[in-house]
């Protein structure tokens, strides 16, 4: 993670900045009620020009006339009635982009007076601004950095205190998201299971967490047949990491899929886009990001995290279609496709997590292409039998602007996952592939009732053929932080 611009809440008494961006709704004058006359006048001059309507993305500029002149940009927000968190995110990104492109060192964002900017809406805005300088440029010989160092935000009247409180929270979440992204972006020739376990170890050390790392020997002793099968074809042997930290009457456990590279194994994937499978460890990376955030926010809960780590490779030692594997909870699985490896390693990790009786169990995985087919890249898929947990997570998705969409866990899908010669098979027919995968996982949560599976295949990274900044998104870290903050009454 490179140098981030620092984000501050602007003091209304001291408003100078090289660049001032003011949001303005269609059909209204720019809201300059909190600005000094120099900036107010400049905003007025900017919009006096003919053609100003305040349409979304429309821009008007003027220079303020003072000793330290500012470039004032009035930026159209569209109709107030259509304005929401997504429009706010687009607008703030555009403002930061302008500041960076034009070489300014500091930016003042004057927020519009609108419900979409108030209260907890500040959370995602401040996290987005904090992450605006994120780059993964560790492998770039020449790096180009913008000069932008400071972003000040002027909230609407009455919101200063809540923005300041939210900034403290955002300042913990931003590095946690960046940490998750850095891990997921790290290429698979470096980020193998041992490397991931080492990163977990570093986190554990700096945050005084308990850590246990199981290698092939311990995995064999414990009967973790799924992880051993998937990791068998790789010369980088598998690991299972267990972290524990925090205290409180509630135990919250996280599980994250950590396939450091997914070739598909013997059921090998086609060549096109296979490089994207370096992101198949994103679930584990998100869980490490969440762990960092939960520790740094000092949330009053007892936490555990389980990271099954394996590389799925074709080899003489690989598991094969037809194999029958016994998982940690004793259930046997008939392997029909070695590319359905995520559920094999999650079966062991979920069984262990469930055995230790958490109050809530959340699992994150880039599990199925089918979930991407179902909703495109716009949301992750949520599976949970618990309506309360669903409502909580969907609320947190709103607050974090990390979309989630609930999907079904009907018994018919479970039926489709029954094996011929084993208890289960690891793939069913063609249709409803994300749902049958979830139905498979549901058989490894034991007596846990409050559990959820988040299939993040659609949202964990932005690939070459998609719009937006390429690479890992850290999806789930902000979402889960929002959920935990609400649970702790800190939101
Ligand atoms: N890691 C993939 C799922 C995936 C696909 C993640 C695209 C991100 C983008 C997973 O291990 C996989 O290969 N799933 C198969 C399951 C199938 C064999 C039942 C899939 O989705 O095709
Ligand atoms: Mn696969
Ligand atoms: Zn996979």
Short mmCIF file of N, CA, C and O in Angstrom, two decimals, residues 53-112:
data_model
loop_
_atom_site.label_atom_id
_atom_site.label_comp_id
_atom_site.label_asym_id
_atom_site.label_seq_id
_atom_site.Cartn_x
_atom_site.Cartn_y
_atom_site.Cartn_z
N UNK A 53 -26.76 23.96 -15.26
CA UNK A 53 -28.04 23.38 -14.83
C UNK A 53 -27.87 22.52 -13.58
O UNK A 53 -28.83 22.23 -12.89
N UNK A 54 -26.64 22.08 -13.31
CA UNK A 54 -26.44 21.21 -12.16
C UNK A 54 -26.69 19.75 -12.49
O UNK A 54 -26.89 18.92 -11.61
N UNK A 55 -26.71 19.46 -13.79
CA UNK A 55 -26.85 18.05 -14.19
C UNK A 55 -25.68 17.25 -13.63
O UNK A 55 -24.57 17.76 -13.46
N UNK A 56 -25.91 15.95 -13.39
CA UNK A 56 -24.85 15.13 -12.83
C UNK A 56 -23.62 15.22 -13.76
O UNK A 56 -23.75 15.11 -14.97
N UNK A 57 -22.48 15.39 -13.17
CA UNK A 57 -21.18 15.46 -13.85
C UNK A 57 -20.88 16.83 -14.48
O UNK A 57 -19.77 17.04 -14.97
N UNK A 58 -21.88 17.76 -14.53
CA UNK A 58 -21.58 19.07 -15.09
C UNK A 58 -20.65 19.83 -14.15
O UNK A 58 -20.72 19.70 -12.93
N UNK A 59 -19.75 20.62 -14.75
CA UNK A 59 -18.73 21.29 -13.95
C UNK A 59 -18.66 22.77 -14.30
O UNK A 59 -18.75 23.13 -15.47
N UNK A 60 -18.56 23.64 -13.31
CA UNK A 60 -18.33 25.07 -13.56
C UNK A 60 -17.18 25.52 -12.66
O UNK A 60 -17.08 25.09 -11.51
N UNK A 61 -16.32 26.39 -13.19
CA UNK A 61 -15.13 26.77 -12.44
C UNK A 61 -15.00 28.28 -12.31
O UNK A 61 -15.44 29.02 -13.17
N UNK A 62 -14.35 28.71 -11.24
CA UNK A 62 -13.95 30.11 -11.09
C UNK A 62 -12.82 30.15 -10.09
O UNK A 62 -12.64 29.23 -9.29
N UNK A 63 -12.05 31.26 -10.13
CA UNK A 63 -10.94 31.44 -9.19
C UNK A 63 -11.42 32.39 -8.09
O UNK A 63 -12.06 33.38 -8.39
N UNK A 64 -11.16 32.05 -6.82
CA UNK A 64 -11.55 32.99 -5.77
C UNK A 64 -10.54 34.14 -5.74
O UNK A 64 -9.37 33.95 -6.08
N UNK A 65 -11.03 35.33 -5.35
CA UNK A 65 -10.14 36.48 -5.31
C UNK A 65 -9.71 36.73 -3.88
O UNK A 65 -10.39 37.41 -3.14
N UNK A 66 -8.62 36.13 -3.51
CA UNK A 66 -8.09 36.38 -2.16
C UNK A 66 -6.58 36.22 -2.22
O UNK A 66 -6.02 35.92 -3.26
N UNK A 67 -5.94 36.42 -1.06
CA UNK A 67 -4.48 36.37 -1.04
C UNK A 67 -3.98 34.99 -1.47
O UNK A 67 -3.03 34.85 -2.21
N UNK A 68 -4.68 33.98 -0.94
CA UNK A 68 -4.34 32.60 -1.35
C UNK A 68 -5.50 32.09 -2.19
O UNK A 68 -6.41 31.44 -1.68
N UNK A 69 -5.50 32.40 -3.49
CA UNK A 69 -6.68 32.07 -4.29
C UNK A 69 -6.90 30.56 -4.40
O UNK A 69 -5.95 29.79 -4.42
N UNK A 70 -8.17 30.19 -4.40
CA UNK A 70 -8.52 28.79 -4.60
C UNK A 70 -9.17 28.63 -5.95
O UNK A 70 -9.87 29.52 -6.43
N UNK A 71 -8.95 27.47 -6.53
CA UNK A 71 -9.72 27.10 -7.71
C UNK A 71 -11.02 26.50 -7.18
O UNK A 71 -11.00 25.53 -6.42
N UNK A 72 -12.16 27.14 -7.55
CA UNK A 72 -13.44 26.67 -7.06
C UNK A 72 -14.17 25.94 -8.19
O UNK A 72 -14.33 26.48 -9.28
N UNK A 73 -14.54 24.71 -7.92
CA UNK A 73 -15.24 23.92 -8.92
C UNK A 73 -16.62 23.56 -8.38
O UNK A 73 -16.72 22.93 -7.31
N UNK A 74 -17.65 24.00 -9.08
CA UNK A 74 -19.00 23.58 -8.70
C UNK A 74 -19.33 22.36 -9.56
O UNK A 74 -19.14 22.37 -10.77
N UNK A 75 -19.74 21.32 -8.86
CA UNK A 75 -19.85 20.02 -9.52
C UNK A 75 -21.31 19.55 -9.44
O UNK A 75 -21.85 19.37 -8.35
N UNK A 76 -21.96 19.39 -10.59
CA UNK A 76 -23.37 19.00 -10.63
C UNK A 76 -23.62 17.64 -10.01
O UNK A 76 -22.86 16.70 -10.24
N UNK A 77 -24.67 17.54 -9.19
CA UNK A 77 -24.99 16.27 -8.52
C UNK A 77 -26.25 15.64 -9.10
O UNK A 77 -26.68 14.59 -8.62
N UNK A 78 -26.86 16.27 -10.07
CA UNK A 78 -28.14 15.76 -10.58
C UNK A 78 -29.27 16.15 -9.64
O UNK A 78 -29.10 17.00 -8.76
N UNK A 79 -30.43 15.50 -9.82
CA UNK A 79 -31.59 15.85 -8.98
C UNK A 79 -31.41 15.35 -7.55
O UNK A 79 -30.99 14.20 -7.34
N UNK A 80 -31.78 16.20 -6.60
CA UNK A 80 -31.66 15.81 -5.18
C UNK A 80 -32.45 14.54 -4.90
O UNK A 80 -32.02 13.69 -4.11
N UNK A 81 -33.59 14.38 -5.58
CA UNK A 81 -34.45 13.22 -5.33
C UNK A 81 -33.79 11.91 -5.79
O UNK A 81 -34.12 10.84 -5.29
N UNK A 82 -32.86 12.00 -6.75
CA UNK A 82 -32.19 10.79 -7.25
C UNK A 82 -30.86 10.53 -6.57
O UNK A 82 -30.13 9.61 -6.94
N UNK A 83 -30.49 11.37 -5.61
CA UNK A 83 -29.15 11.30 -5.03
C UNK A 83 -29.09 10.29 -3.89
O UNK A 83 -29.93 10.29 -2.98
N UNK A 84 -28.11 9.40 -3.95
CA UNK A 84 -27.94 8.40 -2.89
C UNK A 84 -26.47 8.08 -2.69
O UNK A 84 -25.60 8.78 -3.21
N UNK A 85 -26.19 6.99 -1.97
CA UNK A 85 -24.82 6.67 -1.61
C UNK A 85 -23.94 6.41 -2.84
O UNK A 85 -22.76 6.75 -2.86
N UNK A 86 -24.53 5.83 -3.88
CA UNK A 86 -23.73 5.54 -5.07
C UNK A 86 -23.33 6.82 -5.81
O UNK A 86 -22.21 6.96 -6.29
N UNK A 87 -24.30 7.76 -5.87
CA UNK A 87 -24.02 9.04 -6.52
C UNK A 87 -22.97 9.81 -5.71
O UNK A 87 -22.07 10.44 -6.28
N UNK A 88 -23.10 9.72 -4.39
CA UNK A 88 -22.12 10.39 -3.52
C UNK A 88 -20.72 9.81 -3.78
O UNK A 88 -19.73 10.55 -3.92
N UNK A 89 -20.64 8.50 -3.88
CA UNK A 89 -19.34 7.84 -4.10
C UNK A 89 -18.76 8.25 -5.45
O UNK A 89 -17.56 8.53 -5.56
N UNK A 90 -19.62 8.29 -6.47
CA UNK A 90 -19.14 8.68 -7.80
C UNK A 90 -18.62 10.11 -7.80
O UNK A 90 -17.59 10.42 -8.37
N UNK A 91 -19.37 10.98 -7.10
CA UNK A 91 -19.01 12.39 -7.05
C UNK A 91 -17.68 12.60 -6.31
O UNK A 91 -16.79 13.31 -6.79
N UNK A 92 -17.52 11.94 -5.17
CA UNK A 92 -16.29 12.15 -4.41
C UNK A 92 -15.09 11.59 -5.17
O UNK A 92 -14.01 12.18 -5.18
N UNK A 93 -15.29 10.47 -5.85
CA UNK A 93 -14.20 9.88 -6.64
C UNK A 93 -13.78 10.83 -7.76
O UNK A 93 -12.59 11.02 -8.03
N UNK A 94 -14.78 11.43 -8.38
CA UNK A 94 -14.50 12.36 -9.48
C UNK A 94 -13.73 13.58 -8.96
O UNK A 94 -12.78 14.05 -9.60
N UNK A 95 -14.12 14.08 -7.80
CA UNK A 95 -13.46 15.25 -7.22
C UNK A 95 -11.99 14.93 -6.92
O UNK A 95 -11.09 15.71 -7.23
N UNK A 96 -11.75 13.76 -6.33
CA UNK A 96 -10.38 13.37 -6.00
C UNK A 96 -9.56 13.19 -7.29
O UNK A 96 -8.41 13.61 -7.37
N UNK A 97 -10.20 12.59 -8.29
CA UNK A 97 -9.55 12.39 -9.58
C UNK A 97 -9.12 13.73 -10.18
O UNK A 97 -7.99 13.88 -10.65
N UNK A 98 -10.03 14.69 -10.14
CA UNK A 98 -9.74 16.03 -10.67
C UNK A 98 -8.54 16.63 -9.94
O UNK A 98 -7.60 17.15 -10.56
N UNK A 99 -8.57 16.55 -8.62
CA UNK A 99 -7.48 17.13 -7.82
C UNK A 99 -6.15 16.47 -8.17
O UNK A 99 -5.12 17.14 -8.33
N UNK A 100 -6.17 15.13 -8.31
CA UNK A 100 -4.94 14.41 -8.61
C UNK A 100 -4.46 14.73 -10.03
O UNK A 100 -3.28 15.03 -10.23
N UNK A 101 -5.38 14.69 -10.99
CA UNK A 101 -5.01 14.94 -12.39
C UNK A 101 -4.42 16.33 -12.58
O UNK A 101 -3.52 16.54 -13.39
N UNK A 102 -4.98 17.31 -11.86
CA UNK A 102 -4.56 18.69 -12.07
C UNK A 102 -3.42 19.10 -11.15
O UNK A 102 -3.02 20.26 -11.13
N UNK A 103 -2.94 18.16 -10.37
CA UNK A 103 -1.73 18.39 -9.60
C UNK A 103 -1.89 19.22 -8.33
O UNK A 103 -0.93 19.82 -7.85
N UNK A 104 -3.09 19.26 -7.77
CA UNK A 104 -3.28 20.01 -6.52
C UNK A 104 -2.76 19.20 -5.34
O UNK A 104 -2.80 17.97 -5.35
N UNK A 105 -2.32 19.93 -4.31
CA UNK A 105 -1.82 19.24 -3.12
C UNK A 105 -2.91 19.04 -2.07
O UNK A 105 -2.86 18.14 -1.27
N UNK A 106 -3.89 19.99 -2.06
CA UNK A 106 -4.99 19.76 -1.13
C UNK A 106 -6.33 20.07 -1.76
O UNK A 106 -6.46 20.87 -2.68
N UNK A 107 -7.31 19.36 -1.23
CA UNK A 107 -8.66 19.41 -1.77
C UNK A 107 -9.64 19.63 -0.62
O UNK A 107 -9.52 18.98 0.42
N UNK A 108 -10.57 20.55 -0.83
CA UNK A 108 -11.67 20.72 0.13
C UNK A 108 -12.96 20.29 -0.57
O UNK A 108 -13.31 20.82 -1.62
N UNK A 109 -13.63 19.31 0.03
CA UNK A 109 -14.90 18.83 -0.52
C UNK A 109 -16.03 19.44 0.29
O UNK A 109 -16.13 19.18 1.49
N UNK A 110 -16.86 20.25 -0.36
CA UNK A 110 -17.99 20.85 0.34
C UNK A 110 -19.21 19.99 0.05
O UNK A 110 -19.70 19.92 -1.08
N UNK A 111 -19.69 19.30 1.09
CA UNK A 111 -20.76 18.32 0.89
C UNK A 111 -22.11 19.01 0.80
O UNK A 111 -22.35 20.01 1.48
N UNK A 112 -23.01 18.47 0.01
CA UNK A 112 -24.35 19.05 -0.08
C UNK A 112 -25.18 18.67 1.15
O UNK A 112 -24.89 17.66 1.80
#
